[in-house]
mmCIF file of C-alpha atoms in Angstrom:
data_model
loop_
_atom_site.group_PDB
_atom_site.id
_atom_site.type_symbol
_atom_site.label_atom_id
_atom_site.label_comp_id
_atom_site.label_asym_id
_atom_site.label_seq_id
_atom_site.Cartn_x
_atom_site.Cartn_y
_atom_site.Cartn_z
ATOM 1 C CA UNK F 1 28.256 -84.324 -70.786
ATOM 2 C CA UNK F 2 26.012 -86.754 -68.717
ATOM 3 C CA UNK F 3 27.358 -89.592 -70.815
ATOM 4 C CA UNK F 4 30.938 -88.205 -71.038
ATOM 5 C CA UNK F 5 31.148 -88.005 -66.953
ATOM 6 C CA UNK F 6 29.473 -91.831 -66.910
ATOM 7 C CA UNK F 7 31.993 -93.148 -69.356
ATOM 8 C CA UNK F 8 34.618 -91.771 -66.981
ATOM 9 C CA UNK F 9 33.371 -93.086 -63.860
ATOM 10 C CA UNK F 10 32.976 -96.332 -65.108
ATOM 11 C CA UNK F 11 36.528 -96.314 -66.570
ATOM 12 C CA UNK F 12 37.843 -95.069 -62.946
ATOM 13 C CA UNK F 13 35.723 -98.207 -61.623
ATOM 14 C CA UNK F 14 37.426 -100.770 -63.802
ATOM 15 C CA UNK F 15 40.700 -99.113 -63.471
ATOM 16 C CA UNK F 16 40.377 -99.527 -59.564
ATOM 17 C CA UNK F 17 38.831 -102.762 -59.905
ATOM 18 C CA UNK F 18 41.647 -103.999 -61.845
ATOM 19 C CA UNK F 19 44.333 -102.308 -59.400
ATOM 20 C CA UNK F 20 42.882 -104.006 -56.084
ATOM 21 C CA UNK F 21 42.576 -107.154 -57.783
ATOM 22 C CA UNK F 22 46.097 -107.558 -58.798
ATOM 23 C CA UNK F 23 45.676 -107.243 -62.638
ATOM 24 C CA UNK F 24 46.559 -103.619 -63.148
ATOM 25 C CA UNK F 25 50.172 -104.332 -63.112
ATOM 26 C CA UNK F 26 49.902 -106.984 -66.105
ATOM 27 C CA UNK F 27 47.308 -104.931 -68.089
ATOM 28 C CA UNK F 28 49.694 -102.781 -70.371
ATOM 29 C CA UNK F 29 51.561 -105.680 -71.455
ATOM 30 C CA UNK F 30 48.621 -107.285 -72.866
ATOM 31 C CA UNK F 31 47.202 -104.304 -74.689
ATOM 32 C CA UNK F 32 50.936 -103.484 -75.784
ATOM 33 C CA UNK F 33 51.069 -107.643 -77.266
ATOM 34 C CA UNK F 34 47.321 -106.906 -78.675
ATOM 35 C CA UNK F 35 48.779 -103.795 -80.405
ATOM 36 C CA UNK F 36 51.589 -105.137 -81.837
ATOM 37 C CA UNK F 37 49.736 -108.369 -82.977
ATOM 38 C CA UNK F 38 46.773 -106.069 -84.744
ATOM 39 C CA UNK F 39 49.784 -104.203 -86.498
ATOM 40 C CA UNK F 40 51.500 -107.466 -87.906
ATOM 41 C CA UNK F 41 48.008 -108.506 -88.902
ATOM 42 C CA UNK F 42 47.706 -105.188 -90.774
ATOM 43 C CA UNK F 43 51.360 -105.747 -92.159
ATOM 44 C CA UNK F 44 50.513 -109.352 -93.159
ATOM 45 C CA UNK F 45 47.607 -107.950 -95.393
ATOM 46 C CA UNK F 46 49.402 -105.320 -96.903
ATOM 47 C CA UNK F 47 52.178 -107.658 -97.747
ATOM 48 C CA UNK F 48 54.869 -104.717 -98.453
ATOM 49 C CA UNK F 49 57.938 -104.414 -96.431
ATOM 50 C CA UNK F 50 57.038 -107.587 -94.535
ATOM 51 C CA UNK F 51 60.446 -107.033 -92.632
ATOM 52 C CA UNK F 52 59.207 -103.842 -91.164
ATOM 53 C CA UNK F 53 55.185 -104.459 -90.966
ATOM 54 C CA UNK F 54 55.201 -107.923 -90.170
ATOM 55 C CA UNK F 55 57.930 -109.744 -88.569
ATOM 56 C CA UNK F 56 58.873 -106.714 -86.940
ATOM 57 C CA UNK F 57 55.338 -106.182 -84.452
ATOM 58 C CA UNK F 58 55.056 -109.580 -84.409
ATOM 59 C CA UNK F 59 58.229 -110.689 -82.908
ATOM 60 C CA UNK F 60 57.779 -107.729 -79.960
ATOM 61 C CA UNK F 61 54.266 -108.701 -79.467
ATOM 62 C CA UNK F 62 55.470 -112.550 -78.977
ATOM 63 C CA UNK F 63 58.123 -111.357 -76.820
ATOM 64 C CA UNK F 64 55.698 -108.881 -74.721
ATOM 65 C CA UNK F 65 53.215 -112.044 -74.998
ATOM 66 C CA UNK F 66 56.290 -114.494 -73.566
ATOM 67 C CA UNK F 67 57.077 -111.516 -70.337
ATOM 68 C CA UNK F 68 53.658 -111.702 -69.657
ATOM 69 C CA UNK F 69 53.028 -115.273 -68.956
ATOM 70 C CA UNK F 70 56.389 -115.668 -67.373
ATOM 71 C CA UNK F 71 55.292 -112.662 -65.013
ATOM 72 C CA UNK F 72 51.785 -114.296 -64.304
ATOM 73 C CA UNK F 73 53.215 -117.753 -63.519
ATOM 74 C CA UNK F 74 56.289 -116.644 -61.032
ATOM 75 C CA UNK F 75 54.207 -113.481 -59.666
ATOM 76 C CA UNK F 76 50.617 -114.047 -59.995
ATOM 77 C CA UNK F 77 50.270 -117.925 -59.262
ATOM 78 C CA UNK F 78 53.464 -117.844 -57.476
ATOM 79 C CA UNK F 79 54.971 -120.565 -59.205
ATOM 80 C CA UNK F 80 58.742 -119.551 -58.790
ATOM 81 C CA UNK F 81 61.811 -121.275 -56.938
ATOM 82 C CA UNK F 82 62.579 -120.032 -53.514
ATOM 83 C CA UNK F 83 64.777 -117.412 -52.868
ATOM 84 C CA UNK F 84 67.645 -116.797 -50.257
ATOM 85 C CA UNK F 85 66.830 -114.494 -46.990
ATOM 86 C CA UNK F 86 68.530 -111.086 -47.859
ATOM 87 C CA UNK F 87 71.910 -110.834 -45.677
ATOM 88 C CA UNK F 88 72.114 -107.671 -43.103
ATOM 89 C CA UNK F 89 73.523 -104.325 -44.136
ATOM 90 C CA UNK F 90 74.778 -103.366 -40.403
ATOM 91 C CA UNK F 91 78.124 -102.960 -41.862
ATOM 92 C CA UNK F 92 77.175 -99.991 -44.046
ATOM 93 C CA UNK F 93 77.172 -96.581 -42.327
ATOM 94 C CA UNK F 94 74.372 -94.494 -42.069
ATOM 95 C CA UNK F 95 74.466 -92.375 -44.937
ATOM 96 C CA UNK F 96 75.195 -95.723 -47.296
ATOM 97 C CA UNK F 97 72.477 -97.379 -45.409
ATOM 98 C CA UNK F 98 69.919 -94.577 -46.379
ATOM 99 C CA UNK F 99 71.048 -94.559 -49.530
ATOM 100 C CA UNK F 100 70.749 -98.065 -50.042
ATOM 101 C CA UNK F 101 66.813 -98.158 -49.273
ATOM 102 C CA UNK F 102 64.940 -98.680 -52.329
ATOM 103 C CA UNK F 103 60.947 -99.096 -52.493
ATOM 104 C CA UNK F 104 60.282 -102.642 -52.607
ATOM 105 C CA UNK F 105 57.672 -103.754 -55.335
ATOM 106 C CA UNK F 106 57.639 -107.526 -54.928
ATOM 107 C CA UNK F 107 57.927 -109.243 -52.118
ATOM 108 C CA UNK F 108 58.921 -112.814 -51.478
ATOM 109 C CA UNK F 109 55.899 -115.659 -50.260
ATOM 110 C CA UNK F 110 57.921 -115.824 -46.869
ATOM 111 C CA UNK F 111 57.294 -114.478 -43.769
ATOM 112 C CA UNK F 112 59.706 -112.645 -41.440
ATOM 113 C CA UNK F 113 61.690 -114.933 -39.165
ATOM 114 C CA UNK F 114 60.537 -114.992 -35.710
ATOM 115 C CA UNK F 115 63.852 -113.056 -35.199
ATOM 116 C CA UNK F 116 63.358 -110.336 -37.612
ATOM 117 C CA UNK F 117 59.657 -109.774 -36.699
ATOM 118 C CA UNK F 118 60.598 -109.653 -32.333
ATOM 119 C CA UNK F 119 63.339 -107.173 -33.540
ATOM 120 C CA UNK F 120 61.170 -104.908 -35.648
ATOM 121 C CA UNK F 121 58.498 -105.067 -33.313
ATOM 122 C CA UNK F 122 61.021 -104.358 -30.773
ATOM 123 C CA UNK F 123 61.681 -100.831 -32.637
ATOM 124 C CA UNK F 124 58.083 -99.905 -33.348
ATOM 125 C CA UNK F 125 57.553 -100.039 -29.813
ATOM 126 C CA UNK F 126 60.539 -97.737 -28.983
ATOM 127 C CA UNK F 127 59.449 -95.171 -32.076
ATOM 128 C CA UNK F 128 55.899 -94.320 -31.206
ATOM 129 C CA UNK F 129 56.817 -93.595 -27.412
ATOM 130 C CA UNK F 130 55.204 -90.227 -26.831
ATOM 131 C CA UNK F 131 58.978 -88.738 -25.671
ATOM 132 C CA UNK F 132 59.901 -89.009 -28.946
ATOM 133 C CA UNK F 133 57.730 -87.860 -30.662
ATOM 134 C CA UNK F 134 57.607 -84.034 -31.819
ATOM 135 C CA UNK F 135 53.841 -82.933 -31.572
ATOM 136 C CA UNK F 136 51.294 -83.675 -28.545
ATOM 137 C CA UNK F 137 48.950 -86.497 -29.955
ATOM 138 C CA UNK F 138 49.714 -90.322 -29.734
ATOM 139 C CA UNK F 139 50.671 -92.177 -33.014
ATOM 140 C CA UNK F 140 51.352 -95.827 -33.484
ATOM 141 C CA UNK F 141 51.887 -98.626 -35.750
ATOM 142 C CA UNK F 142 49.847 -101.708 -36.110
ATOM 143 C CA UNK F 143 51.482 -104.979 -37.360
ATOM 144 C CA UNK F 144 49.194 -106.878 -39.413
ATOM 145 C CA UNK F 145 50.215 -110.231 -41.111
ATOM 146 C CA UNK F 146 47.628 -110.538 -44.100
ATOM 147 C CA UNK F 147 47.827 -110.065 -47.726
ATOM 148 C CA UNK F 148 46.106 -106.710 -47.670
ATOM 149 C CA UNK F 149 44.786 -105.224 -50.676
ATOM 150 C CA UNK F 150 47.328 -103.041 -52.128
ATOM 151 C CA UNK F 151 48.854 -101.303 -55.090
ATOM 152 C CA UNK F 152 51.427 -101.521 -56.730
ATOM 153 C CA UNK F 153 52.750 -104.040 -54.531
ATOM 154 C CA UNK F 154 52.719 -107.461 -55.239
ATOM 155 C CA UNK F 155 53.822 -110.295 -53.250
ATOM 156 C CA UNK F 156 53.172 -108.334 -49.485
ATOM 157 C CA UNK F 157 51.936 -110.175 -46.399
ATOM 158 C CA UNK F 158 53.245 -108.061 -43.758
ATOM 159 C CA UNK F 159 52.521 -104.231 -43.189
ATOM 160 C CA UNK F 160 52.744 -102.093 -40.232
ATOM 161 C CA UNK F 161 49.443 -99.482 -40.244
ATOM 162 C CA UNK F 162 50.090 -95.952 -39.337
ATOM 163 C CA UNK F 163 47.544 -94.572 -37.292
ATOM 164 C CA UNK F 164 47.180 -90.666 -35.752
ATOM 165 C CA UNK F 165 43.980 -89.420 -33.955
ATOM 166 C CA UNK F 166 41.042 -88.563 -36.327
ATOM 167 C CA UNK F 167 40.690 -85.110 -35.310
ATOM 168 C CA UNK F 168 43.159 -83.342 -37.451
ATOM 169 C CA UNK F 169 46.513 -82.991 -36.189
ATOM 170 C CA UNK F 170 49.251 -81.540 -38.492
ATOM 171 C CA UNK F 171 52.497 -82.500 -36.109
ATOM 172 C CA UNK F 172 51.005 -85.872 -35.628
ATOM 173 C CA UNK F 173 51.216 -86.678 -39.285
ATOM 174 C CA UNK F 174 54.518 -85.042 -39.744
ATOM 175 C CA UNK F 175 55.228 -87.366 -36.345
ATOM 176 C CA UNK F 176 54.165 -90.624 -38.354
ATOM 177 C CA UNK F 177 56.412 -89.852 -41.288
ATOM 178 C CA UNK F 178 59.455 -89.171 -38.822
ATOM 179 C CA UNK F 179 58.877 -92.086 -36.947
ATOM 180 C CA UNK F 180 58.256 -94.733 -39.670
ATOM 181 C CA UNK F 181 60.938 -93.954 -41.117
ATOM 182 C CA UNK F 182 63.339 -94.599 -38.461
ATOM 183 C CA UNK F 183 61.410 -98.014 -38.599
ATOM 184 C CA UNK F 184 62.280 -98.261 -42.269
ATOM 185 C CA UNK F 185 65.525 -97.198 -41.713
ATOM 186 C CA UNK F 186 66.246 -99.821 -39.210
ATOM 187 C CA UNK F 187 64.547 -102.876 -41.207
ATOM 188 C CA UNK F 188 67.042 -101.738 -44.183
ATOM 189 C CA UNK F 189 69.964 -102.584 -41.876
ATOM 190 C CA UNK F 190 68.185 -106.075 -40.797
ATOM 191 C CA UNK F 191 68.094 -106.622 -44.701
ATOM 192 C CA UNK F 192 64.120 -106.213 -44.974
ATOM 193 C CA UNK F 193 62.464 -104.538 -47.714
ATOM 194 C CA UNK F 194 59.964 -101.914 -47.331
ATOM 195 C CA UNK F 195 57.433 -99.691 -49.298
ATOM 196 C CA UNK F 196 55.378 -97.078 -48.295
ATOM 197 C CA UNK F 197 51.995 -97.345 -49.851
ATOM 198 C CA UNK F 198 49.675 -94.154 -49.370
ATOM 199 C CA UNK F 199 46.874 -93.547 -51.915
ATOM 200 C CA UNK F 200 47.708 -97.136 -53.104
ATOM 201 C CA UNK F 201 45.900 -98.792 -50.153
ATOM 202 C CA UNK F 202 42.617 -99.959 -49.622
ATOM 203 C CA UNK F 203 41.382 -98.503 -46.390
ATOM 204 C CA UNK F 204 38.588 -101.455 -46.350
ATOM 205 C CA UNK F 205 41.015 -104.076 -46.894
ATOM 206 C CA UNK F 206 43.111 -102.730 -43.878
ATOM 207 C CA UNK F 207 39.982 -101.969 -41.322
ATOM 208 C CA UNK F 208 38.811 -105.717 -42.392
ATOM 209 C CA UNK F 209 42.005 -107.097 -41.120
ATOM 210 C CA UNK F 210 42.376 -104.545 -38.066
ATOM 211 C CA UNK F 211 39.069 -105.464 -36.724
ATOM 212 C CA UNK F 212 38.575 -103.706 -33.077
ATOM 213 C CA UNK F 213 42.145 -102.589 -32.790
ATOM 214 C CA UNK F 214 40.827 -99.292 -35.093
ATOM 215 C CA UNK F 215 37.918 -97.127 -33.468
ATOM 216 C CA UNK F 216 36.818 -95.117 -36.120
ATOM 217 C CA UNK F 217 35.471 -92.451 -33.655
ATOM 218 C CA UNK F 218 39.235 -92.018 -32.856
ATOM 219 C CA UNK F 219 41.074 -93.215 -35.286
ATOM 220 C CA UNK F 220 42.497 -92.145 -38.903
ATOM 221 C CA UNK F 221 44.729 -94.438 -40.868
ATOM 222 C CA UNK F 222 47.558 -92.309 -42.432
ATOM 223 C CA UNK F 223 49.284 -94.928 -44.524
ATOM 224 C CA UNK F 224 51.114 -98.407 -44.293
ATOM 225 C CA UNK F 225 53.803 -99.920 -44.908
ATOM 226 C CA UNK F 226 54.882 -103.119 -46.464
ATOM 227 C CA UNK F 227 57.610 -105.148 -44.988
ATOM 228 C CA UNK F 228 59.158 -108.385 -46.245
ATOM 229 C CA UNK F 229 62.072 -110.139 -48.406
ATOM 230 C CA UNK F 230 62.589 -108.586 -51.771
ATOM 231 C CA UNK F 231 62.178 -111.089 -54.546
ATOM 232 C CA UNK F 232 63.960 -110.268 -58.221
ATOM 233 C CA UNK F 233 60.447 -111.659 -59.513
ATOM 234 C CA UNK F 234 58.407 -108.477 -60.095
ATOM 235 C CA UNK F 235 55.854 -107.560 -63.281
ATOM 236 C CA UNK F 236 57.791 -105.404 -66.225
ATOM 237 C CA UNK F 237 55.745 -102.567 -65.606
ATOM 238 C CA UNK F 238 56.805 -102.240 -62.059
ATOM 239 C CA UNK F 239 60.267 -102.821 -63.261
ATOM 240 C CA UNK F 240 59.343 -99.271 -64.847
ATOM 241 C CA UNK F 241 57.699 -97.844 -62.588
ATOM 242 C CA UNK F 242 60.910 -98.379 -60.057
ATOM 243 C CA UNK F 243 63.496 -96.789 -62.772
ATOM 244 C CA UNK F 244 60.977 -94.055 -63.453
ATOM 245 C CA UNK F 245 61.203 -93.105 -59.656
ATOM 246 C CA UNK F 246 64.910 -93.370 -59.495
ATOM 247 C CA UNK F 247 64.853 -89.933 -60.059
ATOM 248 C CA UNK F 248 65.348 -86.952 -58.013
ATOM 249 C CA UNK F 249 65.151 -83.011 -57.852
ATOM 250 C CA UNK F 250 68.907 -81.323 -57.836
ATOM 251 C CA UNK F 251 70.015 -80.518 -54.186
ATOM 252 C CA UNK F 252 70.027 -76.790 -55.311
ATOM 253 C CA UNK F 253 65.958 -77.083 -56.235
ATOM 254 C CA UNK F 254 65.276 -78.447 -52.523
ATOM 255 C CA UNK F 255 67.603 -76.700 -50.563
ATOM 256 C CA UNK F 256 68.089 -73.002 -50.425
ATOM 257 C CA UNK F 257 70.371 -70.752 -48.612
ATOM 258 C CA UNK F 258 68.047 -68.121 -47.758
ATOM 259 C CA UNK F 259 64.647 -68.230 -45.657
ATOM 260 C CA UNK F 260 62.739 -67.179 -48.551
ATOM 261 C CA UNK F 261 63.634 -69.874 -50.849
ATOM 262 C CA UNK F 262 65.065 -67.547 -53.088
ATOM 263 C CA UNK F 263 68.420 -68.620 -53.564
ATOM 264 C CA UNK F 264 69.709 -72.269 -54.116
ATOM 265 C CA UNK F 265 71.991 -73.900 -51.789
ATOM 266 C CA UNK F 266 75.539 -74.829 -52.577
ATOM 267 C CA UNK F 267 76.064 -78.006 -50.645
ATOM 268 C CA UNK F 268 79.815 -77.682 -51.008
ATOM 269 C CA UNK F 269 80.464 -73.942 -49.963
ATOM 270 C CA UNK F 270 80.629 -72.770 -46.538
ATOM 271 C CA UNK F 271 79.109 -72.763 -44.141
ATOM 272 C CA UNK F 272 76.654 -75.338 -45.579
ATOM 273 C CA UNK F 273 79.444 -77.823 -46.416
ATOM 274 C CA UNK F 274 79.317 -79.007 -42.976
ATOM 275 C CA UNK F 275 76.592 -81.142 -43.230
ATOM 276 C CA UNK F 276 77.858 -82.890 -46.129
ATOM 277 C CA UNK F 277 75.373 -85.787 -47.084
ATOM 278 C CA UNK F 278 72.685 -84.686 -44.976
ATOM 279 C CA UNK F 279 71.140 -83.026 -47.845
ATOM 280 C CA UNK F 280 71.678 -86.053 -49.711
ATOM 281 C CA UNK F 281 69.743 -88.541 -48.241
ATOM 282 C CA UNK F 282 66.710 -85.983 -47.855
ATOM 283 C CA UNK F 283 67.125 -85.505 -51.372
ATOM 284 C CA UNK F 284 66.312 -89.330 -51.990
ATOM 285 C CA UNK F 285 63.646 -89.448 -49.141
ATOM 286 C CA UNK F 286 60.861 -91.434 -50.153
ATOM 287 C CA UNK F 287 57.411 -89.426 -51.229
ATOM 288 C CA UNK F 288 53.904 -89.978 -52.394
ATOM 289 C CA UNK F 289 54.212 -90.465 -56.525
ATOM 290 C CA UNK F 290 58.194 -88.904 -55.681
ATOM 291 C CA UNK F 291 56.522 -85.713 -55.791
ATOM 292 C CA UNK F 292 59.553 -84.589 -53.668
ATOM 293 C CA UNK F 293 56.747 -81.724 -51.802
ATOM 294 C CA UNK F 294 59.441 -81.011 -48.881
ATOM 295 C CA UNK F 295 61.757 -77.510 -49.295
ATOM 296 C CA UNK F 296 64.676 -76.782 -46.586
ATOM 297 C CA UNK F 297 66.040 -73.254 -46.216
ATOM 298 C CA UNK F 298 69.788 -72.765 -44.550
ATOM 299 C CA UNK F 299 69.432 -69.683 -42.072
ATOM 300 C CA UNK F 300 72.720 -67.811 -41.370
ATOM 301 C CA UNK F 301 73.200 -65.380 -38.841
ATOM 302 C CA UNK F 302 75.027 -61.649 -39.484
ATOM 303 C CA UNK F 303 78.386 -63.369 -38.269
ATOM 304 C CA UNK F 304 77.992 -65.422 -41.329
ATOM 305 C CA UNK F 305 77.070 -68.514 -38.474
ATOM 306 C CA UNK F 306 74.800 -71.459 -39.470
ATOM 307 C CA UNK F 307 71.768 -71.372 -36.926
ATOM 308 C CA UNK F 308 69.010 -73.262 -38.276
ATOM 309 C CA UNK F 309 67.104 -74.781 -41.368
ATOM 310 C CA UNK F 310 63.514 -74.130 -41.707
ATOM 311 C CA UNK F 311 61.668 -76.777 -43.514
ATOM 312 C CA UNK F 312 58.466 -76.140 -45.591
ATOM 313 C CA UNK F 313 55.700 -78.480 -47.629
ATOM 314 C CA UNK F 314 55.068 -76.878 -50.948
ATOM 315 C CA UNK F 315 51.569 -78.288 -51.426
ATOM 316 C CA UNK F 316 48.672 -77.821 -49.249
ATOM 317 C CA UNK F 317 47.973 -81.478 -49.132
ATOM 318 C CA UNK F 318 46.684 -82.560 -45.413
ATOM 319 C CA UNK F 319 48.219 -85.999 -44.906
ATOM 320 C CA UNK F 320 50.907 -87.010 -47.921
ATOM 321 C CA UNK F 321 53.281 -83.862 -48.067
ATOM 322 C CA UNK F 322 53.428 -83.976 -44.053
ATOM 323 C CA UNK F 323 54.233 -87.382 -44.251
ATOM 324 C CA UNK F 324 57.054 -86.764 -46.820
ATOM 325 C CA UNK F 325 58.022 -83.812 -44.525
ATOM 326 C CA UNK F 326 58.180 -86.237 -41.828
ATOM 327 C CA UNK F 327 60.335 -88.454 -43.449
ATOM 328 C CA UNK F 328 63.157 -85.806 -44.520
ATOM 329 C CA UNK F 329 63.249 -84.966 -40.729
ATOM 330 C CA UNK F 330 64.081 -88.464 -39.712
ATOM 331 C CA UNK F 331 66.680 -88.507 -42.412
ATOM 332 C CA UNK F 332 67.739 -84.964 -41.423
ATOM 333 C CA UNK F 333 67.877 -85.886 -37.972
ATOM 334 C CA UNK F 334 70.112 -89.299 -38.191
ATOM 335 C CA UNK F 335 72.280 -87.957 -40.401
ATOM 336 C CA UNK F 336 73.006 -85.188 -38.292
ATOM 337 C CA UNK F 337 73.468 -87.552 -35.525
ATOM 338 C CA UNK F 338 76.074 -89.792 -37.812
ATOM 339 C CA UNK F 339 77.842 -86.237 -38.317
ATOM 340 C CA UNK F 340 78.291 -85.585 -34.953
ATOM 341 C CA UNK F 341 76.416 -82.514 -35.798
ATOM 342 C CA UNK F 342 74.193 -81.630 -32.375
ATOM 343 C CA UNK F 343 70.788 -79.694 -32.961
ATOM 344 C CA UNK F 344 66.917 -79.849 -32.032
ATOM 345 C CA UNK F 345 63.567 -79.411 -33.993
ATOM 346 C CA UNK F 346 61.735 -76.609 -32.756
ATOM 347 C CA UNK F 347 58.306 -75.067 -33.985
ATOM 348 C CA UNK F 348 59.209 -71.368 -34.334
ATOM 349 C CA UNK F 349 56.955 -68.428 -34.497
ATOM 350 C CA UNK F 350 56.537 -65.908 -37.484
ATOM 351 C CA UNK F 351 58.230 -63.153 -35.585
ATOM 352 C CA UNK F 352 61.222 -65.686 -34.358
ATOM 353 C CA UNK F 353 61.777 -66.276 -38.346
ATOM 354 C CA UNK F 354 61.508 -62.994 -39.325
ATOM 355 C CA UNK F 355 58.475 -63.855 -41.635
ATOM 356 C CA UNK F 356 55.497 -62.164 -40.310
ATOM 357 C CA UNK F 357 54.344 -61.952 -44.259
ATOM 358 C CA UNK F 358 55.015 -65.611 -45.267
ATOM 359 C CA UNK F 359 52.840 -66.480 -48.037
ATOM 360 C CA UNK F 360 50.380 -69.419 -47.199
ATOM 361 C CA UNK F 361 52.612 -71.813 -49.528
ATOM 362 C CA UNK F 362 55.192 -73.206 -49.331
ATOM 363 C CA UNK F 363 54.013 -73.977 -45.636
ATOM 364 C CA UNK F 364 56.401 -73.523 -42.967
ATOM 365 C CA UNK F 365 56.439 -76.528 -40.133
ATOM 366 C CA UNK F 366 59.334 -76.846 -38.086
ATOM 367 C CA UNK F 367 62.824 -75.833 -37.863
ATOM 368 C CA UNK F 368 66.319 -78.063 -37.132
ATOM 369 C CA UNK F 369 68.080 -75.552 -34.583
ATOM 370 C CA UNK F 370 71.832 -76.138 -34.495
ATOM 371 C CA UNK F 371 72.998 -76.240 -31.243
ATOM 372 C CA UNK F 372 76.662 -75.743 -29.643
ATOM 373 C CA UNK F 373 79.173 -78.549 -29.675
#
């Protein structure tokens, strides 16, 4: 048992070392190429069915080696042609802009232009103002211009680091997700690429670059967000990760027409249809490992009027689930504003929600209460 535990620990340490030295994303390609090379060697020795046992694995392995070499030269070594600065996406409406945003896995080597950096930081300053938060504790986003140690992103050299009080406050973590998502949304309109980074951020690297801006007695790093210009050059493994994370649960598994989350919501049935694409932009909101840990229940009164939406987290995570819920709140809020549906966020007690015997999970966090208008 002890030797098995030691082996597991050694493998984990190796994985982390490869991850944070920027080599892990190239390893799968290399391993598969080696396996195919070995199969080709066995096929050559066997001598039978050469097209299947020798030439096929040899050809596939050669293609992988060529792809690996291309990725190493263009991404790892950065020897690639200059790429254009992306155009702004301001003409898109709120919903199309939210849907246009994707997590960027590979960034260009250029810095943000002074104009883009100024516009971005002005927005950051507005989004962390205490008056705009749901909770009572301060949050902030520190800007770092340095190639932090992160995974699986490559080429990122500018980041926003989200910091909340060291003493745990769930609403402050939710505020991080909500406020930073609004920054991300605006950055998308500017033509910038972004990537939320939670477990893949090396905190030692972040702390080293924050320096005196971080007080370990008062501050806690929640997550980081890479920002810059998207590059079309990216390792094959990251392309596969991006494709895998394009899948989302259907709206009926995320939104419900009952406070106890027992009945799926039909977004095309009244009175829920009034909220149109608000459901869609929450469905496609980013979350750690694409976990989609947020759920929402629509509440209708005795007269059939939709009065509020309750938001829940499905796991007991203290950080990633509240951040994901905050991202949902931002998308919901921006969607409702675009659709001219007035309302406000409010934390309701069990009696107000009629949920005095609610289970621990899913965990209720906040409601969006509809206003007349």
